[in-house]
CSV table of C-alpha atoms in Angstrom, one decimal:
chain,number,residue,atom,x,y,z
A,1,MET,CA,-17.7,-84.6,-32.4
A,2,GLY,CA,-17.0,-87.9,-30.6
A,3,ALA,CA,-17.4,-88.5,-26.4
A,4,PRO,CA,-15.6,-85.9,-24.4
A,5,HIS,CA,-12.5,-86.7,-22.7
A,6,ALA,CA,-13.3,-88.9,-19.5
A,7,LYS,CA,-12.1,-85.9,-17.3
A,8,TYR,CA,-14.7,-84.0,-18.9
A,9,THR,CA,-17.6,-86.2,-17.3
A,10,GLU,CA,-16.6,-85.0,-13.9
A,11,ILE,CA,-20.0,-83.8,-13.2
A,12,HIS,CA,-22.9,-84.3,-10.5
A,13,GLU,CA,-25.0,-86.3,-12.7
A,14,HIS,CA,-27.0,-87.9,-9.9
A,15,ASP,CA,-27.5,-84.8,-8.1
A,16,GLU,CA,-30.2,-81.8,-9.2
A,17,GLN,CA,-27.8,-79.3,-8.3
A,18,PRO,CA,-23.9,-79.4,-6.8
A,19,LYS,CA,-23.2,-80.0,-3.8
A,20,ILE,CA,-21.9,-76.9,-1.7
A,21,THR,CA,-19.7,-76.3,0.6
A,22,TRP,CA,-18.1,-72.9,2.2
A,23,ARG,CA,-16.2,-72.4,-0.6
A,24,SER,CA,-19.3,-72.2,-2.8
A,25,TYR,CA,-20.4,-69.6,-0.7
A,26,VAL,CA,-17.6,-67.2,-2.3
A,27,TRP,CA,-17.8,-68.4,-6.0
A,28,ASP,CA,-20.0,-71.4,-7.1
A,29,SER,CA,-17.1,-72.8,-9.1
A,30,LEU,CA,-14.8,-73.1,-6.6
A,31,ASP,CA,-16.3,-76.4,-5.3
A,32,LYS,CA,-16.4,-78.0,-9.0
A,33,SER,CA,-14.0,-80.4,-11.2
A,34,PRO,CA,-10.8,-78.5,-12.6
A,35,GLU,CA,-12.4,-78.8,-15.9
A,36,GLU,CA,-16.0,-77.4,-15.2
A,37,ARG,CA,-14.3,-74.4,-13.3
A,38,LYS,CA,-11.9,-73.8,-16.1
A,39,LEU,CA,-15.1,-74.1,-18.6
A,40,VAL,CA,-17.3,-71.8,-16.1
A,41,PHE,CA,-14.0,-69.5,-15.9
A,42,LYS,CA,-13.9,-69.1,-20.2
A,43,LEU,CA,-18.1,-68.8,-19.9
A,44,ASP,CA,-17.6,-65.9,-17.1
A,45,ALA,CA,-14.7,-64.2,-19.2
A,46,PHE,CA,-16.6,-63.7,-22.7
A,47,ILE,CA,-20.4,-63.8,-21.9
A,48,LEU,CA,-20.5,-62.2,-18.6
A,49,THR,CA,-17.5,-59.6,-19.6
A,50,TYR,CA,-19.5,-58.4,-23.1
A,51,ALA,CA,-22.7,-58.4,-21.7
A,52,SER,CA,-22.0,-56.2,-18.5
A,53,ILE,CA,-19.7,-53.6,-20.8
A,54,GLY,CA,-22.4,-53.9,-23.3
A,55,TYR,CA,-25.1,-53.4,-21.2
A,56,PHE,CA,-23.2,-50.6,-19.2
A,57,ILE,CA,-22.5,-48.9,-22.7
A,58,LYS,CA,-26.5,-49.2,-23.6
A,59,LEU,CA,-27.7,-47.9,-20.4
A,60,LEU,CA,-25.1,-44.3,-21.0
A,61,ASP,CA,-27.1,-44.3,-24.7
A,62,GLN,CA,-30.0,-44.2,-22.7
A,63,THR,CA,-29.8,-41.4,-20.4
A,64,ALA,CA,-27.7,-39.4,-22.6
A,65,PRO,CA,-31.0,-37.6,-24.2
A,66,VAL,CA,-31.8,-36.1,-21.2
A,67,ASN,CA,-28.2,-34.8,-20.2
A,68,ALA,CA,-28.1,-33.9,-23.5
A,69,PHE,CA,-31.5,-31.9,-23.0
A,70,VAL,CA,-30.6,-29.7,-20.1
A,71,SER,CA,-26.7,-29.3,-21.6
A,72,GLY,CA,-27.9,-27.4,-25.0
A,73,MET,CA,-30.0,-29.5,-27.3
A,74,LYS,CA,-33.0,-27.6,-26.1
A,75,GLU,CA,-32.2,-24.3,-27.9
A,76,ASP,CA,-30.1,-26.1,-30.9
A,77,VAL,CA,-32.6,-28.2,-32.0
A,78,GLY,CA,-35.8,-26.3,-30.9
A,79,LEU,CA,-37.2,-28.3,-28.6
A,80,TYR,CA,-39.8,-25.9,-26.7
A,81,GLN,CA,-42.9,-27.6,-26.4
A,82,ASN,CA,-43.3,-31.0,-26.3
A,83,GLU,CA,-40.9,-32.1,-28.3
A,84,PHE,CA,-38.5,-33.8,-26.1
A,85,ASN,CA,-41.5,-35.9,-25.1
A,86,TYR,CA,-42.4,-37.5,-27.9
A,87,MET,CA,-38.8,-38.3,-28.8
A,88,GLN,CA,-38.5,-39.8,-25.7
A,89,SER,CA,-42.0,-41.7,-26.0
A,90,LEU,CA,-40.8,-42.6,-29.8
A,91,TRP,CA,-38.0,-44.5,-28.4
A,92,ALA,CA,-40.2,-46.5,-26.0
A,93,ILE,CA,-42.2,-47.4,-28.3
A,94,GLY,CA,-39.4,-48.7,-30.6
A,95,TYR,CA,-37.8,-50.5,-27.5
A,96,VAL,CA,-41.3,-51.9,-26.3
A,97,ILE,CA,-42.0,-53.5,-29.5
A,98,GLY,CA,-38.6,-55.1,-30.3
A,99,HIS,CA,-37.8,-57.2,-27.2
A,100,VAL,CA,-40.2,-60.6,-28.3
A,101,PRO,CA,-39.4,-60.5,-32.1
A,102,SER,CA,-35.9,-60.0,-31.6
A,103,ASN,CA,-35.7,-62.9,-28.7
A,104,MET,CA,-37.6,-65.2,-30.9
A,105,LEU,CA,-34.7,-64.6,-34.1
A,106,LEU,CA,-32.2,-65.4,-31.3
A,107,THR,CA,-33.4,-69.2,-31.4
A,108,ARG,CA,-32.9,-69.4,-35.3
A,109,ILE,CA,-30.0,-66.9,-36.0
A,110,ARG,CA,-26.4,-67.2,-34.4
A,111,PRO,CA,-26.4,-64.5,-31.2
A,112,SER,CA,-22.9,-63.7,-32.0
A,113,LEU,CA,-23.7,-62.6,-35.5
A,114,TRP,CA,-27.6,-60.6,-34.1
A,115,LEU,CA,-26.8,-59.3,-30.8
A,116,PRO,CA,-23.6,-57.3,-32.1
A,117,ILE,CA,-25.0,-56.3,-35.4
A,118,LEU,CA,-28.1,-54.4,-33.1
A,119,GLU,CA,-25.1,-52.7,-31.2
A,120,VAL,CA,-23.3,-51.6,-34.4
A,121,SER,CA,-26.5,-50.2,-35.8
A,122,TRP,CA,-27.6,-48.5,-32.8
A,123,SER,CA,-24.2,-47.2,-32.1
A,124,VAL,CA,-24.4,-45.6,-35.9
A,125,LEU,CA,-27.5,-43.9,-34.9
A,126,THR,CA,-26.2,-42.6,-32.1
A,127,LEU,CA,-23.6,-41.0,-33.9
A,128,CYS,CA,-26.0,-39.6,-36.4
A,129,THR,CA,-28.0,-38.0,-33.7
A,130,ALA,CA,-24.7,-35.1,-33.1
A,131,ARG,CA,-25.7,-33.9,-36.5
A,132,CYS,CA,-29.7,-34.0,-35.7
A,133,ARG,CA,-30.8,-30.2,-36.6
A,134,THR,CA,-35.0,-30.7,-36.2
A,135,ALA,CA,-36.9,-32.7,-33.8
A,136,SER,CA,-38.3,-34.9,-36.8
A,137,GLN,CA,-34.9,-36.1,-37.3
A,138,LEU,CA,-34.6,-36.8,-33.5
A,139,TYR,CA,-37.8,-38.7,-33.6
A,140,TRP,CA,-36.9,-41.0,-36.7
A,141,ILE,CA,-33.4,-41.7,-35.3
A,142,ARG,CA,-34.6,-42.0,-31.8
A,143,PHE,CA,-37.3,-44.7,-32.4
A,144,PHE,CA,-34.7,-46.7,-34.3
A,145,VAL,CA,-32.3,-47.0,-31.7
A,146,GLY,CA,-34.8,-48.1,-29.3
A,147,LEU,CA,-36.1,-50.5,-31.5
A,148,LEU,CA,-32.3,-51.8,-32.3
A,149,GLU,CA,-31.4,-51.6,-28.3
A,150,SER,CA,-34.6,-53.8,-27.2
A,151,GLY,CA,-33.2,-56.6,-28.1
A,152,PHE,CA,-30.2,-56.6,-26.2
A,153,TYR,CA,-31.1,-56.8,-22.5
A,154,PRO,CA,-33.5,-59.5,-22.9
A,155,GLY,CA,-31.1,-61.4,-25.8
A,156,LEU,CA,-28.1,-61.3,-23.0
A,157,GLN,CA,-30.3,-62.8,-20.0
A,158,PHE,CA,-31.6,-65.8,-22.6
A,159,ILE,CA,-27.9,-66.5,-23.5
A,160,ILE,CA,-27.0,-66.4,-19.6
A,161,GLY,CA,-29.9,-68.8,-19.2
A,162,THR,CA,-28.8,-70.9,-22.1
A,163,TRP,CA,-25.3,-71.7,-20.8
A,164,TYR,CA,-25.2,-71.9,-16.7
A,165,ARG,CA,-26.4,-74.3,-14.3
A,166,LYS,CA,-29.0,-73.2,-11.7
A,167,ASP,CA,-26.6,-72.6,-8.9
A,168,GLU,CA,-24.7,-69.9,-11.5
A,169,LEU,CA,-27.8,-68.4,-12.9
A,170,ALA,CA,-28.6,-65.8,-10.4
A,171,LYS,CA,-25.3,-64.2,-9.9
A,172,ARG,CA,-24.4,-63.9,-13.5
A,173,SER,CA,-27.6,-62.5,-14.2
A,174,SER,CA,-27.3,-60.3,-11.4
A,175,ILE,CA,-23.8,-59.2,-12.3
A,176,PHE,CA,-25.0,-58.0,-15.6
A,177,GLN,CA,-28.0,-56.4,-14.4
A,178,CYS,CA,-25.6,-54.3,-11.8
A,179,PHE,CA,-24.3,-52.3,-14.4
A,180,ALA,CA,-27.7,-50.6,-15.0
A,181,PRO,CA,-27.2,-48.4,-11.8
A,182,LEU,CA,-23.3,-47.9,-12.4
A,183,ALA,CA,-24.2,-46.5,-15.8
A,184,THR,CA,-26.5,-44.0,-14.3
A,185,ILE,CA,-24.1,-43.0,-11.6
A,186,PHE,CA,-21.2,-42.6,-14.3
A,187,SER,CA,-23.0,-40.7,-17.1
A,188,ALA,CA,-23.6,-37.6,-14.7
A,189,PHE,CA,-19.8,-38.1,-14.4
A,190,LEU,CA,-19.5,-38.2,-18.0
A,191,MET,CA,-21.6,-35.6,-19.2
A,192,SER,CA,-19.8,-33.1,-16.9
A,193,GLY,CA,-16.4,-34.2,-18.6
A,194,VAL,CA,-17.8,-34.2,-22.0
A,195,TYR,CA,-19.5,-31.1,-21.7
A,196,LYS,CA,-15.8,-29.3,-21.4
A,197,LEU,CA,-15.1,-30.3,-25.2
A,198,ASP,CA,-18.0,-27.6,-25.6
A,199,GLY,CA,-16.9,-26.1,-28.9
A,200,VAL,CA,-14.1,-28.1,-30.2
A,201,GLY,CA,-14.4,-29.1,-33.7
A,202,GLY,CA,-17.4,-26.8,-34.1
A,203,TYR,CA,-19.4,-29.1,-31.8
A,204,ARG,CA,-21.8,-28.3,-29.0
A,205,GLY,CA,-21.2,-30.2,-26.0
A,206,TRP,CA,-24.5,-31.5,-26.1
A,207,GLN,CA,-23.3,-33.1,-29.7
A,208,TRP,CA,-20.1,-34.5,-28.0
A,209,LEU,CA,-21.8,-36.6,-25.6
A,210,PHE,CA,-23.4,-38.7,-28.5
A,211,ILE,CA,-20.5,-39.1,-30.5
A,212,VAL,CA,-18.2,-40.3,-27.3
A,213,ASP,CA,-21.4,-42.9,-26.6
A,214,GLY,CA,-21.2,-43.9,-30.2
A,215,LEU,CA,-17.5,-44.1,-30.4
A,216,LEU,CA,-17.3,-46.2,-26.8
A,217,SER,CA,-20.1,-48.6,-27.8
A,218,LEU,CA,-18.6,-49.5,-31.4
A,219,PRO,CA,-15.7,-51.2,-30.6
A,220,VAL,CA,-18.0,-53.0,-27.9
A,221,ALA,CA,-19.9,-54.0,-30.4
A,222,LEU,CA,-17.5,-55.1,-32.9
A,223,VAL,CA,-15.7,-57.4,-30.0
A,224,GLY,CA,-19.0,-59.0,-29.5
A,225,PHE,CA,-18.9,-60.7,-32.7
A,226,VAL,CA,-16.0,-62.9,-31.7
A,227,MET,CA,-17.0,-62.8,-27.6
A,228,LEU,CA,-20.4,-64.6,-28.0
A,229,PRO,CA,-20.3,-68.1,-28.2
A,230,ASP,CA,-23.8,-68.6,-29.5
A,231,THR,CA,-25.7,-71.7,-27.9
A,232,PRO,CA,-24.1,-75.0,-26.6
A,233,GLU,CA,-25.4,-76.9,-29.2
A,234,THR,CA,-24.4,-74.7,-31.8
A,235,THR,CA,-21.3,-72.8,-30.7
A,236,ARG,CA,-18.4,-72.5,-32.9
A,237,ALA,CA,-16.5,-70.5,-30.1
A,238,TRP,CA,-13.1,-70.2,-30.7
A,239,PHE,CA,-12.1,-70.7,-27.1
A,240,LEU,CA,-14.0,-73.6,-26.3
A,241,SER,CA,-12.3,-76.6,-26.9
A,242,PRO,CA,-14.4,-79.7,-28.6
A,243,GLU,CA,-14.4,-81.3,-25.5
A,244,GLU,CA,-16.1,-78.4,-23.7
A,245,ARG,CA,-18.6,-77.9,-26.2
A,246,VAL,CA,-19.7,-81.4,-25.6
A,247,PHE,CA,-19.2,-80.8,-21.5
A,248,ALA,CA,-21.3,-77.8,-22.0
A,249,ARG,CA,-24.0,-79.4,-23.5
A,250,LYS,CA,-23.9,-82.3,-21.0
A,251,ARG,CA,-24.6,-79.6,-18.0
A,252,MET,CA,-27.5,-77.9,-19.7
A,253,GLN,CA,-29.1,-82.1,-20.2
A,254,LEU,CA,-28.4,-82.0,-16.5
A,255,GLU,CA,-30.4,-79.2,-15.9
A,256,GLY,CA,-33.2,-80.4,-18.2
A,257,ARG,CA,-32.7,-77.3,-20.6
A,258,LYS,CA,-33.6,-78.2,-23.8
A,259,GLY,CA,-32.7,-77.2,-27.0
A,260,ARG,CA,-33.7,-75.9,-30.2
A,261,GLN,CA,-37.2,-77.4,-31.5
A,262,PRO,CA,-39.4,-76.9,-34.7
A,263,TYR,CA,-42.0,-74.2,-34.6
A,264,SER,CA,-45.5,-75.2,-35.1
A,265,LEU,CA,-49.1,-75.0,-34.4
A,266,ALA,CA,-48.9,-77.4,-31.5
A,267,LYS,CA,-45.7,-75.5,-30.3
A,268,PHE,CA,-47.5,-72.2,-30.4
A,269,LYS,CA,-50.5,-73.7,-28.6
A,270,LYS,CA,-48.2,-75.6,-26.0
A,271,ILE,CA,-46.9,-72.3,-25.3
A,272,PHE,CA,-49.6,-70.0,-25.0
A,273,GLY,CA,-51.7,-72.8,-22.9
A,274,SER,CA,-49.1,-72.5,-20.5
A,275,TRP,CA,-49.4,-70.4,-16.8
A,276,ARG,CA,-45.6,-69.7,-17.5
A,277,VAL,CA,-46.4,-67.3,-20.3
A,278,TYR,CA,-48.6,-65.1,-18.2
A,279,VAL,CA,-47.4,-64.9,-14.9
A,280,LEU,CA,-44.1,-64.7,-15.2
A,281,PRO,CA,-44.5,-61.3,-17.4
A,282,LEU,CA,-46.9,-60.4,-14.5
A,283,LEU,CA,-44.5,-60.8,-12.0
A,284,PHE,CA,-41.9,-58.3,-13.4
A,285,ILE,CA,-44.3,-55.9,-14.7
A,286,LEU,CA,-45.5,-55.6,-11.0
A,287,TYR,CA,-41.4,-55.3,-9.6
A,288,THR,CA,-40.3,-53.1,-12.3
A,289,ASN,CA,-43.3,-50.7,-11.8
A,290,GLY,CA,-43.5,-51.1,-7.7
A,291,THR,CA,-40.6,-48.9,-7.1
A,292,ASN,CA,-40.2,-45.0,-7.2
A,293,GLY,CA,-37.0,-45.2,-9.3
A,294,ARG,CA,-38.5,-44.1,-13.0
A,295,ALA,CA,-40.2,-41.1,-11.0
A,296,GLY,CA,-37.0,-39.7,-9.6
A,297,ALA,CA,-38.4,-39.4,-6.5
A,298,PHE,CA,-35.1,-38.8,-4.3
A,299,VAL,CA,-33.7,-36.1,-7.0
A,300,LEU,CA,-36.8,-34.3,-7.0
A,301,TRP,CA,-37.3,-34.5,-3.3
A,302,LEU,CA,-33.2,-33.1,-2.6
A,303,LYS,CA,-34.3,-30.5,-5.1
A,304,SER,CA,-37.2,-29.1,-3.5
A,305,SER,CA,-35.6,-29.5,0.3
A,306,THR,CA,-35.1,-25.9,2.1
A,307,GLU,CA,-34.4,-27.0,5.5
A,308,PRO,CA,-31.7,-27.9,4.7
A,309,LYS,CA,-31.0,-26.6,1.0
A,310,TYR,CA,-29.0,-28.7,-1.1
A,311,GLU,CA,-26.5,-27.9,-3.7
A,312,VAL,CA,-26.6,-29.0,-7.4
A,313,TRP,CA,-23.6,-31.2,-6.9
A,314,GLN,CA,-24.8,-32.2,-3.6
A,315,VAL,CA,-28.0,-33.8,-5.0
A,316,ASN,CA,-26.5,-35.2,-8.1
A,317,ILE,CA,-24.0,-37.0,-5.6
A,318,TYR,CA,-26.7,-37.9,-2.5
A,319,SER,CA,-29.2,-38.9,-5.5
A,320,THR,CA,-26.7,-41.9,-6.1
A,321,ILE,CA,-26.9,-43.8,-3.0
A,322,ALA,CA,-30.2,-45.7,-4.2
A,323,GLY,CA,-28.1,-46.7,-7.1
A,324,ALA,CA,-25.3,-48.2,-4.6
A,325,VAL,CA,-27.7,-49.6,-2.2
A,326,GLU,CA,-29.4,-51.5,-5.5
A,327,VAL,CA,-25.9,-52.7,-6.8
A,328,ALA,CA,-25.0,-54.4,-2.9
A,329,ALA,CA,-28.6,-55.6,-2.5
A,330,THR,CA,-28.3,-57.3,-6.0
A,331,LEU,CA,-25.2,-58.8,-5.4
A,332,ILE,CA,-26.5,-60.2,-1.8
A,333,PHE,CA,-29.9,-61.4,-3.1
A,334,ALA,CA,-27.9,-63.2,-5.9
A,335,TRP,CA,-25.7,-65.0,-3.6
A,336,THR,CA,-28.0,-65.7,-0.8
A,337,SER,CA,-30.2,-67.3,-3.9
A,338,ASP,CA,-27.6,-69.3,-5.3
A,339,THR,CA,-26.3,-70.6,-1.8
A,340,VAL,CA,-28.3,-70.4,1.7
A,341,PHE,CA,-31.7,-70.7,-0.2
A,342,ARG,CA,-30.3,-73.5,-2.6
A,343,GLY,CA,-31.6,-72.0,-5.8
A,344,ARG,CA,-34.8,-70.5,-4.3
A,345,ARG,CA,-35.9,-67.1,-5.6
A,346,TRP,CA,-38.9,-66.5,-3.6
A,347,PRO,CA,-37.6,-65.3,-0.1
A,348,GLY,CA,-35.4,-62.4,-2.1
A,349,ILE,CA,-38.8,-61.0,-3.8
A,350,VAL,CA,-40.8,-61.1,-0.8
A,351,PHE,CA,-38.0,-59.8,1.1
A,352,ALA,CA,-37.7,-56.8,-1.2
A,353,GLY,CA,-41.5,-56.4,-1.3
A,354,GLY,CA,-41.6,-56.1,2.3
A,355,SER,CA,-39.3,-53.5,2.2
A,356,ASN,CA,-41.3,-51.9,-0.5
A,357,ILE,CA,-44.1,-51.8,1.8
A,358,ILE,CA,-42.0,-50.1,4.7
A,359,ILE,CA,-40.3,-47.5,2.7
A,360,TYR,CA,-43.4,-46.6,0.7
A,361,ILE,CA,-46.1,-46.3,3.2
A,362,SER,CA,-43.8,-43.9,5.4
A,363,LEU,CA,-43.1,-41.6,2.2
A,364,ALA,CA,-46.7,-41.7,1.3
A,365,ILE,CA,-47.7,-40.5,5.0
A,366,TRP,CA,-44.3,-37.8,4.2
A,367,GLU,CA,-44.6,-36.1,7.5
A,368,ILE,CA,-42.2,-38.3,9.0
A,369,PRO,CA,-38.4,-37.4,10.6
A,370,LEU,CA,-35.9,-36.3,8.2
A,371,LYS,CA,-33.7,-39.0,9.1
A,372,TRP,CA,-36.1,-41.4,8.3
A,373,LYS,CA,-37.2,-39.7,5.1
A,374,TRP,CA,-33.3,-39.9,4.1
A,375,ALA,CA,-33.2,-43.9,5.1
A,376,CYS,CA,-36.5,-44.4,2.8
A,377,HIS,CA,-34.9,-42.8,0.0
A,378,SER,CA,-31.9,-44.1,-0.1
A,379,LEU,CA,-32.6,-48.3,0.9
A,380,ALA,CA,-35.4,-47.5,-1.5
A,381,GLY,CA,-33.0,-49.5,-3.8
A,382,ILE,CA,-33.3,-52.6,-2.2
A,383,GLY,CA,-36.6,-52.9,-4.1
A,384,TYR,CA,-34.8,-52.4,-7.8
A,385,GLY,CA,-32.6,-55.0,-7.1
A,386,LEU,CA,-34.5,-58.3,-8.1
A,387,ALA,CA,-34.1,-58.5,-11.7
A,388,GLY,CA,-31.3,-61.1,-11.7
A,389,LEU,CA,-33.5,-63.3,-9.8
A,390,LEU,CA,-37.1,-63.0,-11.7
A,391,TYR,CA,-34.7,-64.0,-15.0
A,392,ALA,CA,-33.1,-66.7,-13.2
A,393,TRP,CA,-36.3,-68.2,-11.6
A,394,ALA,CA,-38.0,-68.0,-15.6
A,395,HIS,CA,-35.0,-70.2,-16.5
A,396,GLU,CA,-35.4,-72.5,-14.6
A,397,LEU,CA,-39.2,-72.7,-15.0
A,398,CYS,CA,-39.2,-72.8,-19.1
A,399,SER,CA,-36.1,-75.2,-19.1
A,400,ASP,CA,-37.9,-77.5,-20.8
A,401,ASP,CA,-38.9,-75.5,-24.1
A,402,PHE,CA,-36.1,-73.4,-25.9
A,403,GLU,CA,-38.7,-71.0,-28.0
A,404,GLU,CA,-40.6,-70.6,-25.1
A,405,ARG,CA,-37.8,-69.5,-22.7
A,406,ALA,CA,-36.9,-67.2,-25.3
A,407,LEU,CA,-40.4,-65.6,-25.7
A,408,ILE,CA,-40.8,-65.6,-21.8
A,409,THR,CA,-37.5,-63.7,-21.3
A,410,GLY,CA,-38.5,-60.9,-24.2
A,411,ALA,CA,-41.9,-60.5,-22.7
A,412,MET,CA,-40.8,-60.0,-19.5
A,413,ASN,CA,-38.9,-57.0,-19.7
A,414,GLY,CA,-41.0,-55.5,-22.6
A,415,MET,CA,-44.2,-55.5,-21.1
A,416,GLY,CA,-42.5,-54.0,-18.0
A,417,TRP,CA,-41.7,-51.3,-20.0
A,418,ALA,CA,-44.7,-51.2,-21.8
A,419,VAL,CA,-46.7,-50.5,-18.7
A,420,GLY,CA,-43.9,-48.2,-17.4
A,421,ALA,CA,-44.7,-45.8,-20.5
A,422,TRP,CA,-48.3,-45.0,-19.1
A,423,LEU,CA,-48.4,-45.7,-15.6
A,424,PRO,CA,-46.1,-43.0,-14.1
A,425,LEU,CA,-48.4,-40.5,-15.9
A,426,ILE,CA,-51.0,-41.3,-13.8
A,427,VAL,CA,-49.4,-41.7,-10.6
A,428,TRP,CA,-46.1,-40.3,-10.7
A,429,GLN,CA,-47.3,-37.1,-12.2
A,430,GLN,CA,-44.5,-33.7,-11.9
A,431,VAL,CA,-46.7,-31.7,-10.2
A,432,GLU,CA,-47.3,-33.5,-7.3
A,433,ALA,CA,-43.3,-33.7,-6.9
A,434,PRO,CA,-41.6,-34.4,-4.6
A,435,GLN,CA,-44.4,-35.8,-2.3
A,436,PHE,CA,-46.0,-38.1,-5.2
A,437,ARG,CA,-48.6,-39.7,-2.6
A,438,LYS,CA,-50.7,-41.3,-5.3
A,439,GLY,CA,-47.2,-42.6,-6.8
A,440,TYR,CA,-46.3,-44.3,-3.3
A,441,ILE,CA,-49.5,-45.8,-2.2
A,442,THR,CA,-49.3,-47.5,-5.8
A,443,ALA,CA,-45.8,-48.9,-5.3
A,444,THR,CA,-47.2,-50.1,-2.0
A,445,LEU,CA,-49.9,-52.1,-3.4
A,446,LEU,CA,-47.9,-53.4,-6.5
A,447,SER,CA,-45.2,-54.3,-3.7
A,448,ALA,CA,-47.8,-56.5,-1.7
A,449,ALA,CA,-49.0,-57.9,-5.3
A,450,MET,CA,-45.5,-59.1,-6.2
A,451,ILE,CA,-45.1,-60.9,-3.1
A,452,VAL,CA,-48.5,-62.6,-3.4
A,453,MET,CA,-47.5,-63.4,-7.2
A,454,ALA,CA,-44.2,-64.6,-6.0
A,455,LEU,CA,-45.8,-67.3,-3.6
A,456,VAL,CA,-48.4,-68.1,-6.5
A,457,VAL,CA,-45.3,-68.9,-8.7
A,458,LYS,CA,-43.6,-70.8,-5.7
A,459,LYS,CA,-46.6,-73.1,-5.6
A,460,LEU,CA,-47.0,-73.4,-8.9
A,461,HIS,CA,-43.2,-74.3,-9.7
A,462,GLU,CA,-43.9,-77.0,-6.9
A,463,ARG,CA,-46.2,-78.3,-8.8
A,464,GLN,CA,-44.6,-78.5,-11.9
A,465,ASN,CA,-41.9,-80.2,-10.6
A,466,GLN,CA,-44.0,-83.0,-9.2
A,467,LYS,CA,-45.4,-84.0,-12.7
């Protein structure tokens, strides 16, 4: 390959992170050399674009069964008992068990092959869902859709951590994450539009929803074969010059982020002998389950309200406020972490946890002024916006072990979903809606535990850096 051209050595070799001026508070690459700025622009244009659009499409598919169920699938397929819950549970089982194996495969299979293959496969199965006539057919398809989808989110978070420097990480992880609430907001509007196709071509509206989802996803999946650059040490990306490939590896070397190493018994002993493999997934579990998001509490409160009484369209629109707050909070946490706090991740986590405590204690009391209740439900979105920070922190903490970083970034989301599959059945029971006293108390306790755990990780991080 040879040495990079001299102009590609203009990097902050003696700094742990690049110097920051006011321009970097707007966008981190503005203070970097023209060559590094060009490289980062290419990475954003290809990795971040594919990741964000692909995640948006995946979330549309993830929300499609709920919209389809209330739009005719229940009657057409005969889901009159607990069949729908079984179908969703089987999807969740597939989704949970696939995270870690998929991420570990990413350390040995080119991501530009593995991740698009996953997306093509679940896109085809999504199209097949439109032809399902029995509950058992839905069970099988949704299980495998969950299994295939499980590798996408942690896989792209892993890829982001493989290419970006510390002052770039939180923003990219968080921009990627922002497409989750955006997909949730968009899905309701998509369903209302697609349902007008009811009867066209002999298909019902709910069937058209799966057809449209699959047709949207397939082109994105195919583009992934040429947009993903694999890892800096294995990349064959057509859009990176040989000098830029060497330069990209140098950037990661300066961050102390190691490349692939052989699997061995000593490797696994090292990974499972580390505090990181236990503490980081636990911190993510506290984050993902320390909010009211999965209970749909805001929507259920709006639906149950009699003074005032809200129309259906008002419920659908107003309930998106928390999602908009989540987007804003996610971006604010990312920008302040990468700039004002100089790469520190814990301040945003502590702030969000403190906000959760105030909000959920208020909602647990319940008999509070209407305007404050509105504010609590809306501002609950603040607590949803931490995933980007947590992944950025995990990448930094696991920099010296490529395989450990893959395992932990897979386990974080997988374990969060594993706990989230059963905890709501206990503390967010629908019969207790909209007050959810047990749920709000639980969210308060988990948020307090998240603050404590973030401070523990901060201390452990400091000790790790001293070694």
